[in-house]
Amino acid sequence: KQEVTQIPAALSVPEGENLVLNCSFTDSAIYNLQWFRQDPGKGLTSLLLIQSSQREQTSGRLNASLDKSSGRSTLYIAASQPGDSATYLCAKNAGNKLTFGGGTRVLVKP
Amino acid sequence: DAGVIQSPRHEVTEMGQEVTLRCKPISGHDYLFWYRQTMMRGLELLIYFNNNVPIDDSGMPEDRFSAKMPNASFSTLKIQPSEPRDSAVYFCASSYPKGDTLNTEAFFGQGTRLTVV
């Protein structure tokens, strides 16, 4: 069974719509959960880190929530822009090393 | 800080050749990780170091893969001999503790795209 799952694998929305990206994970004994953005051919850029004691974290138009009991995290991106088009990955930290989901590829259409 | 620096950015080599990938972590970070990314398997952890000491190499696929960290500012991942199925993007990441030593935030390099023909 996948430890970290991201559904859907791909998502297309019109510009201005809010984005909701889902991440589910097994084993609630995590230290933190990290959201990354990856542009084609590029590395991973850290967006938000939610510690296990937190329920949400915000940075600009981005808001991430964490519900350890249900094994879920959600990344919200408000008022999406074409520049938000990228692959978004979540990763759980259950003891230093990160376990990644498969990512959600997002396309924001102008 | 310039972030995690990897070299080369691209590497094309023939099957059977030795390949060495290099990484310079962010100064002051205690942990260094090597990941591999493929379309089929996504991002997988290969090995990680803490204070230059290998802690977990259970993700290293075969004996053909080896990694070293001779000092706090440099690490290498070597594949010998290389095979076409090793073609992937290899990422190096480093992290520092946030309070609890296990509650770390990771920062990634730009990756090395390896093609073995």
PDB file of C-alpha atoms in Angstrom, chain B:
ATOM      1  CA  ASP B   1      23.334  30.917   0.802  1.00  0.00           C
ATOM      2  CA  ALA B   2      23.207  29.594  -2.772  1.00  0.00           C
ATOM      3  CA  GLY B   3      21.131  26.599  -1.754  1.00  0.00           C
ATOM      4  CA  VAL B   4      21.960  22.967  -2.442  1.00  0.00           C
ATOM      5  CA  ILE B   5      24.282  22.762  -5.425  1.00  0.00           C
ATOM      6  CA  GLN B   6      24.469  19.696  -7.631  1.00  0.00           C
ATOM      7  CA  SER B   7      26.744  18.916 -10.537  1.00  0.00           C
ATOM      8  CA  PRO B   8      26.590  18.117 -13.309  1.00  0.00           C
ATOM      9  CA  ARG B   9      23.056  19.194 -14.263  1.00  0.00           C
ATOM     10  CA  HIS B  10      22.967  16.722 -17.118  1.00  0.00           C
ATOM     11  CA  GLU B  11      24.997  13.591 -17.728  1.00  0.00           C
ATOM     12  CA  VAL B  12      24.860  11.254 -20.688  1.00  0.00           C
ATOM     13  CA  THR B  13      26.993   8.158 -20.486  1.00  0.00           C
ATOM     14  CA  GLU B  14      27.334   4.783 -22.090  1.00  0.00           C
ATOM     15  CA  MET B  15      26.273   1.604 -20.369  1.00  0.00           C
ATOM     16  CA  GLY B  16      29.097   0.184 -18.306  1.00  0.00           C
ATOM     17  CA  GLN B  17      30.745   3.506 -17.567  1.00  0.00           C
ATOM     18  CA  GLU B  18      31.230   4.921 -14.097  1.00  0.00           C
ATOM     19  CA  VAL B  19      29.125   7.940 -13.173  1.00  0.00           C
ATOM     20  CA  THR B  20      29.765  10.306 -10.272  1.00  0.00           C
ATOM     21  CA  LEU B  21      27.210  12.826  -9.125  1.00  0.00           C
ATOM     22  CA  ARG B  22      28.181  15.628  -6.763  1.00  0.00           C
ATOM     23  CA  CYS B  23      26.391  17.635  -4.120  1.00  0.00           C
ATOM     24  CA  LYS B  24      27.194  20.601  -1.910  1.00  0.00           C
ATOM     25  CA  PRO B  25      24.645  20.978   0.884  1.00  0.00           C
ATOM     26  CA  ILE B  26      23.558  24.221   2.487  1.00  0.00           C
ATOM     27  CA  SER B  27      26.115  25.337   5.029  1.00  0.00           C
ATOM     28  CA  GLY B  28      25.134  24.380   8.566  1.00  0.00           C
ATOM     29  CA  HIS B  29      22.734  21.626   7.565  1.00  0.00           C
ATOM     30  CA  ASP B  30      23.314  18.391   9.447  1.00  0.00           C
ATOM     31  CA  TYR B  31      21.496  16.024   7.136  1.00  0.00           C
ATOM     32  CA  LEU B  32      22.096  15.161   3.498  1.00  0.00           C
ATOM     33  CA  PHE B  33      19.821  13.016   1.362  1.00  0.00           C
ATOM     34  CA  TRP B  34      20.071  11.442  -2.082  1.00  0.00           C
ATOM     35  CA  TYR B  35      16.792  10.840  -3.932  1.00  0.00           C
ATOM     36  CA  ARG B  36      16.013   9.402  -7.327  1.00  0.00           C
ATOM     37  CA  GLN B  37      12.994  10.438  -9.410  1.00  0.00           C
ATOM     38  CA  THR B  38      11.517   8.385 -12.230  1.00  0.00           C
ATOM     39  CA  MET B  39       8.165   8.477 -13.958  1.00  0.00           C
ATOM     40  CA  MET B  40       7.362   4.958 -12.821  1.00  0.00           C
ATOM     41  CA  ARG B  41       8.393   5.161  -9.171  1.00  0.00           C
ATOM     42  CA  GLY B  42       8.299   8.862  -8.336  1.00  0.00           C
ATOM     43  CA  LEU B  43      10.738  10.161  -5.729  1.00  0.00           C
ATOM     44  CA  GLU B  44      12.592   7.507  -3.761  1.00  0.00           C
ATOM     45  CA  LEU B  45      15.115   7.977  -0.983  1.00  0.00           C
ATOM     46  CA  LEU B  46      18.388   6.235  -1.727  1.00  0.00           C
ATOM     47  CA  ILE B  47      20.532   7.116   1.287  1.00  0.00           C
ATOM     48  CA  TYR B  48      20.926   9.785   3.927  1.00  0.00           C
ATOM     49  CA  PHE B  49      23.734  11.063   6.118  1.00  0.00           C
ATOM     50  CA  ASN B  50      23.782  12.791   9.473  1.00  0.00           C
ATOM     51  CA  ASN B  51      26.933  14.704  10.342  1.00  0.00           C
ATOM     52  CA  ASN B  52      28.723  12.978   7.427  1.00  0.00           C
ATOM     53  CA  VAL B  53      27.836   9.489   8.677  1.00  0.00           C
ATOM     54  CA  PRO B  54      25.561   7.249   6.553  1.00  0.00           C
ATOM     55  CA  ILE B  55      22.452   6.492   8.579  1.00  0.00           C
ATOM     56  CA  ASP B  56      20.148   4.614   6.235  1.00  0.00           C
ATOM     57  CA  ASP B  57      21.166   3.183   2.862  1.00  0.00           C
ATOM     58  CA  SER B  58      18.265   0.762   2.557  1.00  0.00           C
ATOM     59  CA  GLY B  59      17.060   2.549  -0.562  1.00  0.00           C
ATOM     60  CA  MET B  60      20.260   2.005  -2.522  1.00  0.00           C
ATOM     61  CA  PRO B  61      19.107  -0.306  -5.296  1.00  0.00           C
ATOM     62  CA  GLU B  62      22.230  -2.403  -5.816  1.00  0.00           C
ATOM     63  CA  ASP B  63      25.879  -2.733  -4.969  1.00  0.00           C
ATOM     64  CA  ARG B  64      26.593  -0.760  -8.107  1.00  0.00           C
ATOM     65  CA  PHE B  65      25.504   2.330  -6.175  1.00  0.00           C
ATOM     66  CA  SER B  66      27.672   3.901  -3.499  1.00  0.00           C
ATOM     67  CA  ALA B  67      27.644   7.235  -1.698  1.00  0.00           C
ATOM     68  CA  LYS B  68      30.189   9.084   0.375  1.00  0.00           C
ATOM     69  CA  MET B  69      30.313  12.239   2.412  1.00  0.00           C
ATOM     70  CA  PRO B  70      33.966  12.996   3.171  1.00  0.00           C
ATOM     71  CA  ASN B  71      33.151  16.312   4.841  1.00  0.00           C
ATOM     72  CA  ALA B  72      30.226  18.532   5.782  1.00  0.00           C
ATOM     73  CA  SER B  73      30.251  20.398   2.480  1.00  0.00           C
ATOM     74  CA  PHE B  74      30.501  17.629  -0.096  1.00  0.00           C
ATOM     75  CA  SER B  75      28.900  14.330  -1.045  1.00  0.00           C
ATOM     76  CA  THR B  76      29.100  12.021  -4.037  1.00  0.00           C
ATOM     77  CA  LEU B  77      26.830   9.351  -5.452  1.00  0.00           C
ATOM     78  CA  LYS B  78      28.630   6.883  -7.693  1.00  0.00           C
ATOM     79  CA  ILE B  79      27.194   4.298 -10.036  1.00  0.00           C
ATOM     80  CA  GLN B  80      29.589   1.682 -11.357  1.00  0.00           C
ATOM     81  CA  PRO B  81      28.918   0.190 -13.811  1.00  0.00           C
ATOM     82  CA  SER B  82      25.967   2.215 -15.039  1.00  0.00           C
ATOM     83  CA  GLU B  83      22.984   0.609 -16.790  1.00  0.00           C
ATOM     84  CA  PRO B  84      20.157   2.097 -18.899  1.00  0.00           C
ATOM     85  CA  ARG B  85      17.667   1.473 -16.081  1.00  0.00           C
ATOM     86  CA  ASP B  86      19.632   3.895 -13.913  1.00  0.00           C
ATOM     87  CA  SER B  87      18.423   6.732 -16.125  1.00  0.00           C
ATOM     88  CA  ALA B  88      16.570   9.140 -13.845  1.00  0.00           C
ATOM     89  CA  VAL B  89      16.844  12.505 -12.153  1.00  0.00           C
ATOM     90  CA  TYR B  90      18.937  12.330  -9.008  1.00  0.00           C
ATOM     91  CA  PHE B  91      18.294  14.922  -6.332  1.00  0.00           C
ATOM     92  CA  CYS B  92      20.358  15.889  -3.361  1.00  0.00           C
ATOM     93  CA  ALA B  93      18.696  17.559  -0.384  1.00  0.00           C
ATOM     94  CA  SER B  94      19.867  18.899   2.934  1.00  0.00           C
ATOM     95  CA  SER B  95      18.053  19.765   6.117  1.00  0.00           C
ATOM     96  CA  TYR B  96      18.486  21.179   9.575  1.00  0.00           C
ATOM     97  CA  PRO B  97      16.672  20.372  12.805  1.00  0.00           C
ATOM     98  CA  LYS B  98      13.654  22.438  13.842  1.00  0.00           C
ATOM     99  CA  GLY B  99      13.535  21.949  17.592  1.00  0.00           C
ATOM    100  CA  ASP B 100      13.122  18.185  17.767  1.00  0.00           C
ATOM    101  CA  THR B 101      16.086  16.695  15.898  1.00  0.00           C
ATOM    102  CA  LEU B 102      13.736  14.597  13.798  1.00  0.00           C
ATOM    103  CA  ASN B 103      11.486  17.486  12.787  1.00  0.00           C
ATOM    104  CA  THR B 104      13.523  18.666   9.823  1.00  0.00           C
ATOM    105  CA  GLU B 105      12.726  20.838   6.808  1.00  0.00           C
ATOM    106  CA  ALA B 106      14.361  19.687   3.584  1.00  0.00           C
ATOM    107  CA  PHE B 107      15.762  21.828   0.777  1.00  0.00           C
ATOM    108  CA  PHE B 108      16.464  20.315  -2.611  1.00  0.00           C
ATOM    109  CA  GLY B 109      19.028  20.937  -5.309  1.00  0.00           C
ATOM    110  CA  GLN B 110      18.154  21.308  -8.988  1.00  0.00           C
ATOM    111  CA  GLY B 111      18.941  17.684  -9.701  1.00  0.00           C
ATOM    112  CA  THR B 112      21.163  15.792 -12.123  1.00  0.00           C
ATOM    113  CA  ARG B 113      19.419  14.284 -15.121  1.00  0.00           C
ATOM    114  CA  LEU B 114      21.261  11.051 -15.911  1.00  0.00           C
ATOM    115  CA  THR B 115      20.830   9.246 -19.203  1.00  0.00           C
ATOM    116  CA  VAL B 116      22.576   5.927 -19.708  1.00  0.00           C
ATOM    117  CA  VAL B 117      22.572   4.756 -23.319  1.00  0.00           C
TER     118      VAL B 117
END
